[in-house]
PDB file of C-alpha atoms in Angstrom:
ATOM      1  CA  PRO U1230    -214.022-120.976  41.650  1.00  0.00           C
ATOM      2  CA  ARG U1231    -213.464-118.732  44.953  1.00  0.00           C
ATOM      3  CA  SER U1232    -209.686-119.590  45.265  1.00  0.00           C
ATOM      4  CA  MET U1233    -209.235-118.306  41.688  1.00  0.00           C
ATOM      5  CA  MET U1234    -210.795-114.933  42.116  1.00  0.00           C
ATOM      6  CA  PRO U1235    -208.488-111.886  42.422  1.00  0.00           C
ATOM      7  CA  MET U1236    -208.760-109.047  44.673  1.00  0.00           C
ATOM      8  CA  ARG U1237    -211.578-106.566  44.040  1.00  0.00           C
ATOM      9  CA  ARG U1238    -210.250-103.856  41.488  1.00  0.00           C
ATOM     10  CA  PRO U1239    -211.935-101.254  39.745  1.00  0.00           C
ATOM     11  CA  HIS U1240    -211.615-102.857  36.261  1.00  0.00           C
ATOM     12  CA  ARG U1241    -212.164-106.552  36.620  1.00  0.00           C
ATOM     13  CA  ARG U1242    -212.027-108.610  33.440  1.00  0.00           C
ATOM     14  CA  VAL U1243    -211.627-112.439  33.393  1.00  0.00           C
ATOM     15  CA  VAL U1244    -210.575-114.124  30.288  1.00  0.00           C
ATOM     16  CA  TRP U1245    -210.662-117.906  30.493  1.00  0.00           C
ATOM     17  CA  ILE U1246    -209.653-120.064  27.654  1.00  0.00           C
ATOM     18  CA  SER U1247    -210.481-123.739  28.268  1.00  0.00           C
ATOM     19  CA  LEU U1248    -209.008-126.353  25.482  1.00  0.00           C
ATOM     20  CA  ARG U1249    -210.077-129.236  27.386  1.00  0.00           C
ATOM     21  CA  GLU U1250    -212.503-131.455  25.595  1.00  0.00           C
ATOM     22  CA  GLU U1251    -214.021-133.302  28.194  1.00  0.00           C
ATOM     23  CA  PRO U1252    -216.393-132.784  31.080  1.00  0.00           C
ATOM     24  CA  ILE U1253    -215.219-130.849  34.274  1.00  0.00           C
ATOM     25  CA  VAL U1254    -216.686-129.989  37.110  1.00  0.00           C
ATOM     26  CA  TYR U1255    -215.620-127.904  40.357  1.00  0.00           C
ATOM     27  CA  ILE U1256    -216.389-129.437  43.804  1.00  0.00           C
ATOM     28  CA  LYS U1257    -215.834-126.718  46.387  1.00  0.00           C
ATOM     29  CA  GLY U1258    -213.749-124.810  43.925  1.00  0.00           C
ATOM     30  CA  VAL U1259    -211.360-127.618  43.083  1.00  0.00           C
ATOM     31  CA  PRO U1260    -211.585-128.960  39.399  1.00  0.00           C
ATOM     32  CA  PHE U1261    -212.556-132.933  38.963  1.00  0.00           C
ATOM     33  CA  LEU U1262    -212.426-134.862  35.693  1.00  0.00           C
ATOM     34  CA  LEU U1263    -214.314-138.039  34.837  1.00  0.00           C
ATOM     35  CA  ARG U1264    -211.916-140.682  34.495  1.00  0.00           C
ATOM     36  CA  LYS U1265    -211.890-144.601  34.477  1.00  0.00           C
ATOM     37  CA  LEU U1266    -210.256-146.037  37.721  1.00  0.00           C
ATOM     38  CA  ASP U1267    -208.148-148.371  35.740  1.00  0.00           C
ATOM     39  CA  HIS U1268    -206.659-145.423  33.506  1.00  0.00           C
ATOM     40  CA  PRO U1269    -207.085-142.352  35.742  1.00  0.00           C
ATOM     41  CA  TYR U1270    -204.539-140.327  34.026  1.00  0.00           C
ATOM     42  CA  ARG U1271    -205.751-141.017  30.336  1.00  0.00           C
ATOM     43  CA  GLN U1272    -208.578-139.096  28.855  1.00  0.00           C
ATOM     44  CA  MET U1273    -211.495-141.092  28.285  1.00  0.00           C
ATOM     45  CA  ILE U1274    -211.683-142.370  24.718  1.00  0.00           C
ATOM     46  CA  GLU U1275    -215.145-141.134  24.136  1.00  0.00           C
ATOM     47  CA  PHE U1276    -213.674-137.657  24.342  1.00  0.00           C
ATOM     48  CA  THR U1277    -210.528-138.101  22.507  1.00  0.00           C
ATOM     49  CA  HIS U1278    -211.797-136.907  18.907  1.00  0.00           C
ATOM     50  CA  GLY U1279    -213.268-133.598  20.243  1.00  0.00           C
ATOM     51  CA  VAL U1280    -216.445-132.760  21.621  1.00  0.00           C
ATOM     52  CA  ALA U1281    -218.942-129.871  20.526  1.00  0.00           C
ATOM     53  CA  PRO U1282    -219.099-126.964  23.037  1.00  0.00           C
ATOM     54  CA  GLY U1283    -222.850-127.668  23.463  1.00  0.00           C
ATOM     55  CA  ARG U1284    -222.530-131.252  24.133  1.00  0.00           C
ATOM     56  CA  LEU U1285    -219.819-130.461  26.771  1.00  0.00           C
ATOM     57  CA  MET U1286    -222.069-128.335  28.668  1.00  0.00           C
ATOM     58  CA  LYS U1287    -224.846-131.081  28.744  1.00  0.00           C
ATOM     59  CA  LEU U1288    -222.136-133.666  29.653  1.00  0.00           C
ATOM     60  CA  GLU U1289    -221.088-131.381  32.647  1.00  0.00           C
ATOM     61  CA  GLN U1290    -224.574-130.770  33.630  1.00  0.00           C
ATOM     62  CA  ARG U1291    -225.194-134.683  33.435  1.00  0.00           C
ATOM     63  CA  LEU U1292    -222.031-135.030  35.862  1.00  0.00           C
ATOM     64  CA  LYS U1293    -223.109-132.694  38.033  1.00  0.00           C
ATOM     65  CA  SER U1294    -226.764-134.061  38.406  1.00  0.00           C
ATOM     66  CA  ASP U1295    -224.989-137.376  39.245  1.00  0.00           C
ATOM     67  CA  ILE U1296    -222.764-136.318  41.866  1.00  0.00           C
ATOM     68  CA  VAL U1297    -225.569-134.243  43.524  1.00  0.00           C
ATOM     69  CA  LYS U1298    -227.855-137.697  43.437  1.00  0.00           C
ATOM     70  CA  GLU U1299    -224.958-139.686  45.200  1.00  0.00           C
ATOM     71  CA  ALA U1300    -224.603-137.123  47.974  1.00  0.00           C
ATOM     72  CA  ALA U1301    -228.263-136.958  48.586  1.00  0.00           C
ATOM     73  CA  GLY U1302    -228.228-140.698  49.150  1.00  0.00           C
ATOM     74  CA  ASP U1303    -225.494-140.814  51.431  1.00  0.00           C
ATOM     75  CA  GLU U1304    -225.843-137.805  53.843  1.00  0.00           C
ATOM     76  CA  GLY U1305    -224.170-135.389  51.489  1.00  0.00           C
ATOM     77  CA  ARG U1306    -220.911-137.793  51.112  1.00  0.00           C
ATOM     78  CA  ILE U1307    -219.461-138.373  47.847  1.00  0.00           C
ATOM     79  CA  ILE U1308    -216.207-140.457  47.047  1.00  0.00           C
ATOM     80  CA  ILE U1309    -213.722-138.432  45.050  1.00  0.00           C
ATOM     81  CA  HIS U1310    -209.871-139.489  43.850  1.00  0.00           C
ATOM     82  CA  THR U1311    -207.175-137.034  44.242  1.00  0.00           C
ATOM     83  CA  GLU U1312    -203.445-137.405  43.061  1.00  0.00           C
ATOM     84  CA  THR U1313    -200.635-137.397  45.681  1.00  0.00           C
ATOM     85  CA  SER U1314    -197.013-136.825  45.248  1.00  0.00           C
ATOM     86  CA  GLY U1315    -195.701-139.788  43.147  1.00  0.00           C
ATOM     87  CA  ALA U1316    -198.842-140.003  41.003  1.00  0.00           C
ATOM     88  CA  LYS U1317    -200.763-142.117  43.329  1.00  0.00           C
ATOM     89  CA  LEU U1318    -204.388-141.897  43.923  1.00  0.00           C
ATOM     90  CA  ASN U1319    -205.880-141.182  47.196  1.00  0.00           C
ATOM     91  CA  CYS U1320    -209.482-142.236  47.521  1.00  0.00           C
ATOM     92  CA  LYS U1321    -211.331-140.008  50.308  1.00  0.00           C
ATOM     93  CA  PHE U1322    -214.978-138.915  51.071  1.00  0.00           C
ATOM     94  CA  GLU U1323    -216.156-135.364  50.704  1.00  0.00           C
ATOM     95  CA  THR U1324    -218.858-133.995  52.622  1.00  0.00           C
ATOM     96  CA  LEU U1325    -220.998-131.613  50.691  1.00  0.00           C
ATOM     97  CA  SER U1326    -223.162-129.206  53.046  1.00  0.00           C
ATOM     98  CA  SER U1327    -225.020-127.877  50.031  1.00  0.00           C
ATOM     99  CA  PRO U1328    -224.598-130.224  46.927  1.00  0.00           C
ATOM    100  CA  ASN U1329    -226.138-127.866  44.422  1.00  0.00           C
ATOM    101  CA  ASP U1330    -223.714-125.200  45.301  1.00  0.00           C
ATOM    102  CA  ASP U1331    -220.745-127.170  46.245  1.00  0.00           C
ATOM    103  CA  VAL U1332    -220.484-128.620  42.633  1.00  0.00           C
ATOM    104  CA  GLN U1333    -220.615-126.402  39.809  1.00  0.00           C
ATOM    105  CA  THR U1334    -220.024-126.650  35.954  1.00  0.00           C
ATOM    106  CA  SER U1335    -217.702-124.440  34.202  1.00  0.00           C
ATOM    107  CA  HIS U1336    -220.343-122.356  32.738  1.00  0.00           C
ATOM    108  CA  GLU U1337    -221.643-121.785  36.242  1.00  0.00           C
ATOM    109  CA  VAL U1338    -218.212-120.691  37.339  1.00  0.00           C
ATOM    110  CA  TYR U1339    -218.449-118.323  34.546  1.00  0.00           C
ATOM    111  CA  ASN U1340    -221.913-117.077  35.485  1.00  0.00           C
ATOM    112  CA  ALA U1341    -221.056-116.716  39.147  1.00  0.00           C
ATOM    113  CA  LEU U1342    -217.884-114.526  37.938  1.00  0.00           C
ATOM    114  CA  ALA U1343    -220.388-112.430  36.036  1.00  0.00           C
ATOM    115  CA  LYS U1344    -222.526-112.179  38.884  1.00  0.00           C
ATOM    116  CA  GLU U1345    -219.865-110.651  41.102  1.00  0.00           C
ATOM    117  CA  GLY U1346    -218.976-108.142  38.559  1.00  0.00           C
ATOM    118  CA  TYR U1347    -216.402-109.481  36.768  1.00  0.00           C
ATOM    119  CA  ASP U1348    -216.536-108.856  32.590  1.00  0.00           C
ATOM    120  CA  VAL U1349    -216.032-112.634  31.756  1.00  0.00           C
ATOM    121  CA  LYS U1350    -214.928-113.840  28.325  1.00  0.00           C
ATOM    122  CA  HIS U1351    -215.483-117.488  27.700  1.00  0.00           C
ATOM    123  CA  PHE U1352    -213.716-119.361  24.949  1.00  0.00           C
ATOM    124  CA  ARG U1353    -214.228-123.056  24.431  1.00  0.00           C
TER     125      ARG U1353
END
């Protein structure tokens, strides 16, 4: 995500270790996880016993696809939930001007860093 990129330097190396065993997407550079509304602070049971990296990549692509479809059906708007102070959930609309670019899987984030000239090492 753009907010995580360091200033340009001659030797730009990124080592990103992700121990998350659940799908994650970045919406306008902010990470979001798939959660059940009645248990927003718990990992979904489907992912508690580990997920192979290849399957995780497919799940993230499917999540992105679902988000892009939702945005296309409502003038670019999607509903997101964010956490406020005091561990409360805040429901709000987020408008995506370019849904396919505004929503990225972790793999797409790594690829974008590589295209910008970063030496990216990805461990999952």
